[in-house]
């Protein structure tokens, strides 16, 4: 009873921030993203009746405490679905560094959902898998389907899942991930979501976010970079405004973050196809098109504080690697 799966992280164009139900990870709003090709989590799950507890090994290191608990809680969901009570060994590794500021919970829980459900003998549909992955990490629901993805907020657990709106090869969008400070300690997204409601701007963002999802989806389907860029930056700015005005305030940006955001806006005004989005950390995802990449890499590399730039095109959905 073993299976191995790989999944990519994803970058949200219209963000998930705040839940209607924290335990079920039912989001306040629908969100849009694309998977990040080349960056991946590979996870093997082995259920064995001789085990007396779950084990979780990340990058060769046995995990304990909160990291292990999050995985065992998730395995409990899988066991409940399969009506089995056997323990498992989970071996997981990312091909991108832990300190790179690329959130790994999306690819981690997408790969774990697929590997664990397969290993235990469940045959879940894509939407069932996305719902399951969502319970581990909200954004993981979006790493299940292929390419460009929409996570519909839904009414409840049954219809809150993600689906592909266009395949990976629909549009040659490139994410240049500018790493500023890999070691920065911040409030994690799970704790952050719980604070969203304390911001007076949260309700205001919610008023407009469905409209932004619809427009951004249209921009992606029509490959309209100018419209896409405006919506992506507006939503990222708005989410960070919500974060900053929460109690306590969450400030993820460094001064170098602001410099990149400002500079990219200037370049766009001058006709370059570039825009920015920032997750729960200081690093800037600069989204651009293939023909701008060489120029952008050169110019971004000159900006203060940029330690490294990762490049990712649009990736596939989660998939099985090896079934025994
Ligand atoms: C800012 O999915 O990481 O990246 O469900 O608690 O694991 P949990 O949160 P997570 O939140 C992602 C927040 C974000 C925006 C986004 O990816 O939509």
Short mmCIF file of N, CA and C and ligand atoms in Angstrom, two decimals, residues 10-12 14-17 19 25 31 70 103 105-106 134 136-140 142 151 189-191 193 239 243 278-280, ligand 1:
data_model
loop_
_atom_site.label_atom_id
_atom_site.label_comp_id
_atom_site.label_asym_id
_atom_site.label_seq_id
_atom_site.Cartn_x
_atom_site.Cartn_y
_atom_site.Cartn_z
N UNK A 10 1.95 26.83 -6.28
CA UNK A 10 1.25 27.71 -7.23
C UNK A 10 1.38 29.15 -6.78
N UNK A 11 1.21 30.06 -7.74
CA UNK A 11 1.20 31.48 -7.38
C UNK A 11 -0.21 32.02 -7.64
N UNK A 12 -0.77 32.68 -6.63
CA UNK A 12 -2.13 33.21 -6.78
C UNK A 12 -2.11 34.58 -7.44
N UNK A 14 -5.27 36.17 -7.98
CA UNK A 14 -6.27 36.77 -7.08
C UNK A 14 -6.21 35.88 -5.84
N UNK A 15 -5.97 36.51 -4.69
CA UNK A 15 -5.51 35.78 -3.51
C UNK A 15 -6.63 35.21 -2.63
N UNK A 16 -6.22 34.17 -1.91
CA UNK A 16 -7.03 33.58 -0.83
C UNK A 16 -6.52 34.20 0.47
N UNK A 17 -7.34 34.97 1.14
CA UNK A 17 -6.93 35.50 2.44
C UNK A 17 -8.15 35.63 3.34
N UNK A 19 -10.79 32.95 6.01
CA UNK A 19 -11.71 31.82 5.87
C UNK A 19 -13.08 32.15 6.43
N UNK A 25 -11.27 25.05 6.25
CA UNK A 25 -10.59 25.89 5.25
C UNK A 25 -11.55 26.22 4.11
N UNK A 31 -10.41 32.16 -5.66
CA UNK A 31 -9.09 32.67 -6.03
C UNK A 31 -8.63 32.03 -7.34
N UNK A 70 0.42 18.26 11.83
CA UNK A 70 -0.37 18.69 10.66
C UNK A 70 -0.52 17.53 9.67
N UNK A 103 6.30 29.30 -0.75
CA UNK A 103 5.45 28.54 0.17
C UNK A 103 5.36 27.10 -0.31
N UNK A 105 3.49 24.67 1.38
CA UNK A 105 2.35 23.91 1.89
C UNK A 105 1.39 23.51 0.76
N UNK A 106 1.32 24.30 -0.31
CA UNK A 106 0.42 23.96 -1.42
C UNK A 106 0.88 22.68 -2.11
N UNK A 134 -7.37 20.72 0.11
CA UNK A 134 -7.80 21.97 0.75
C UNK A 134 -7.79 21.88 2.26
N UNK A 136 -5.76 20.27 4.09
CA UNK A 136 -4.39 20.35 4.60
C UNK A 136 -3.84 21.76 4.54
N UNK A 137 -4.09 22.42 3.40
CA UNK A 137 -3.69 23.81 3.19
C UNK A 137 -4.59 24.34 2.08
N UNK A 138 -5.22 25.48 2.33
CA UNK A 138 -6.19 26.00 1.36
C UNK A 138 -5.63 26.06 -0.05
N UNK A 139 -4.44 26.66 -0.18
CA UNK A 139 -3.88 26.85 -1.52
C UNK A 139 -3.52 25.52 -2.17
N UNK A 140 -3.39 24.43 -1.40
CA UNK A 140 -3.09 23.12 -1.97
C UNK A 140 -4.22 22.63 -2.88
N UNK A 142 -5.51 24.24 -5.10
CA UNK A 142 -5.21 24.76 -6.44
C UNK A 142 -4.03 24.06 -7.11
N UNK A 151 -10.10 28.30 -7.82
CA UNK A 151 -10.67 27.65 -6.63
C UNK A 151 -11.96 28.37 -6.32
N UNK A 189 0.71 31.62 7.20
CA UNK A 189 -0.58 31.97 6.62
C UNK A 189 -1.77 31.45 7.43
N UNK A 190 -1.62 30.28 8.08
CA UNK A 190 -2.77 29.77 8.85
C UNK A 190 -3.17 30.77 9.95
N UNK A 191 -2.16 31.26 10.68
CA UNK A 191 -2.44 32.26 11.72
C UNK A 191 -2.92 33.57 11.09
N UNK A 193 -4.67 34.00 8.21
CA UNK A 193 -6.07 33.93 7.75
C UNK A 193 -7.03 34.26 8.90
N UNK A 239 -4.74 42.81 -0.60
CA UNK A 239 -4.54 41.79 0.43
C UNK A 239 -3.52 42.27 1.48
N UNK A 243 -3.81 42.82 5.51
CA UNK A 243 -2.83 42.28 6.47
C UNK A 243 -2.30 43.38 7.40
N UNK A 278 2.74 39.57 -4.31
CA UNK A 278 3.52 39.19 -3.12
C UNK A 278 2.64 38.34 -2.21
N UNK A 279 3.16 37.21 -1.72
CA UNK A 279 2.40 36.36 -0.79
C UNK A 279 2.72 36.75 0.66
N UNK A 280 2.56 35.82 1.57
CA UNK A 280 2.77 36.14 2.99
C UNK A 280 4.26 36.10 3.34
C1 LIG B 1 -0.94 34.70 0.79
O1 LIG B 1 -2.91 28.12 1.68
O2 LIG B 1 -0.77 28.84 2.78
O3 LIG B 1 -0.29 32.69 -0.31
O4 LIG B 1 -4.61 27.05 4.37
O5 LIG B 1 -3.43 28.03 6.30
O6 LIG B 1 -2.15 26.59 4.67
P1 LIG B 1 -3.29 27.58 4.88
O7 LIG B 1 -2.94 28.88 4.06
P2 LIG B 1 -2.25 29.00 2.65
O8 LIG B 1 -2.58 30.54 2.31
C2 LIG B 1 -2.10 31.13 1.15
C3 LIG B 1 -2.08 32.60 1.32
C4 LIG B 1 -1.42 33.38 0.20
C5 LIG B 1 -2.42 33.69 -0.91
C6 LIG B 1 -2.77 32.57 -1.87
O9 LIG B 1 -1.93 31.71 -2.14
O10 LIG B 1 -3.90 32.61 -2.37
#
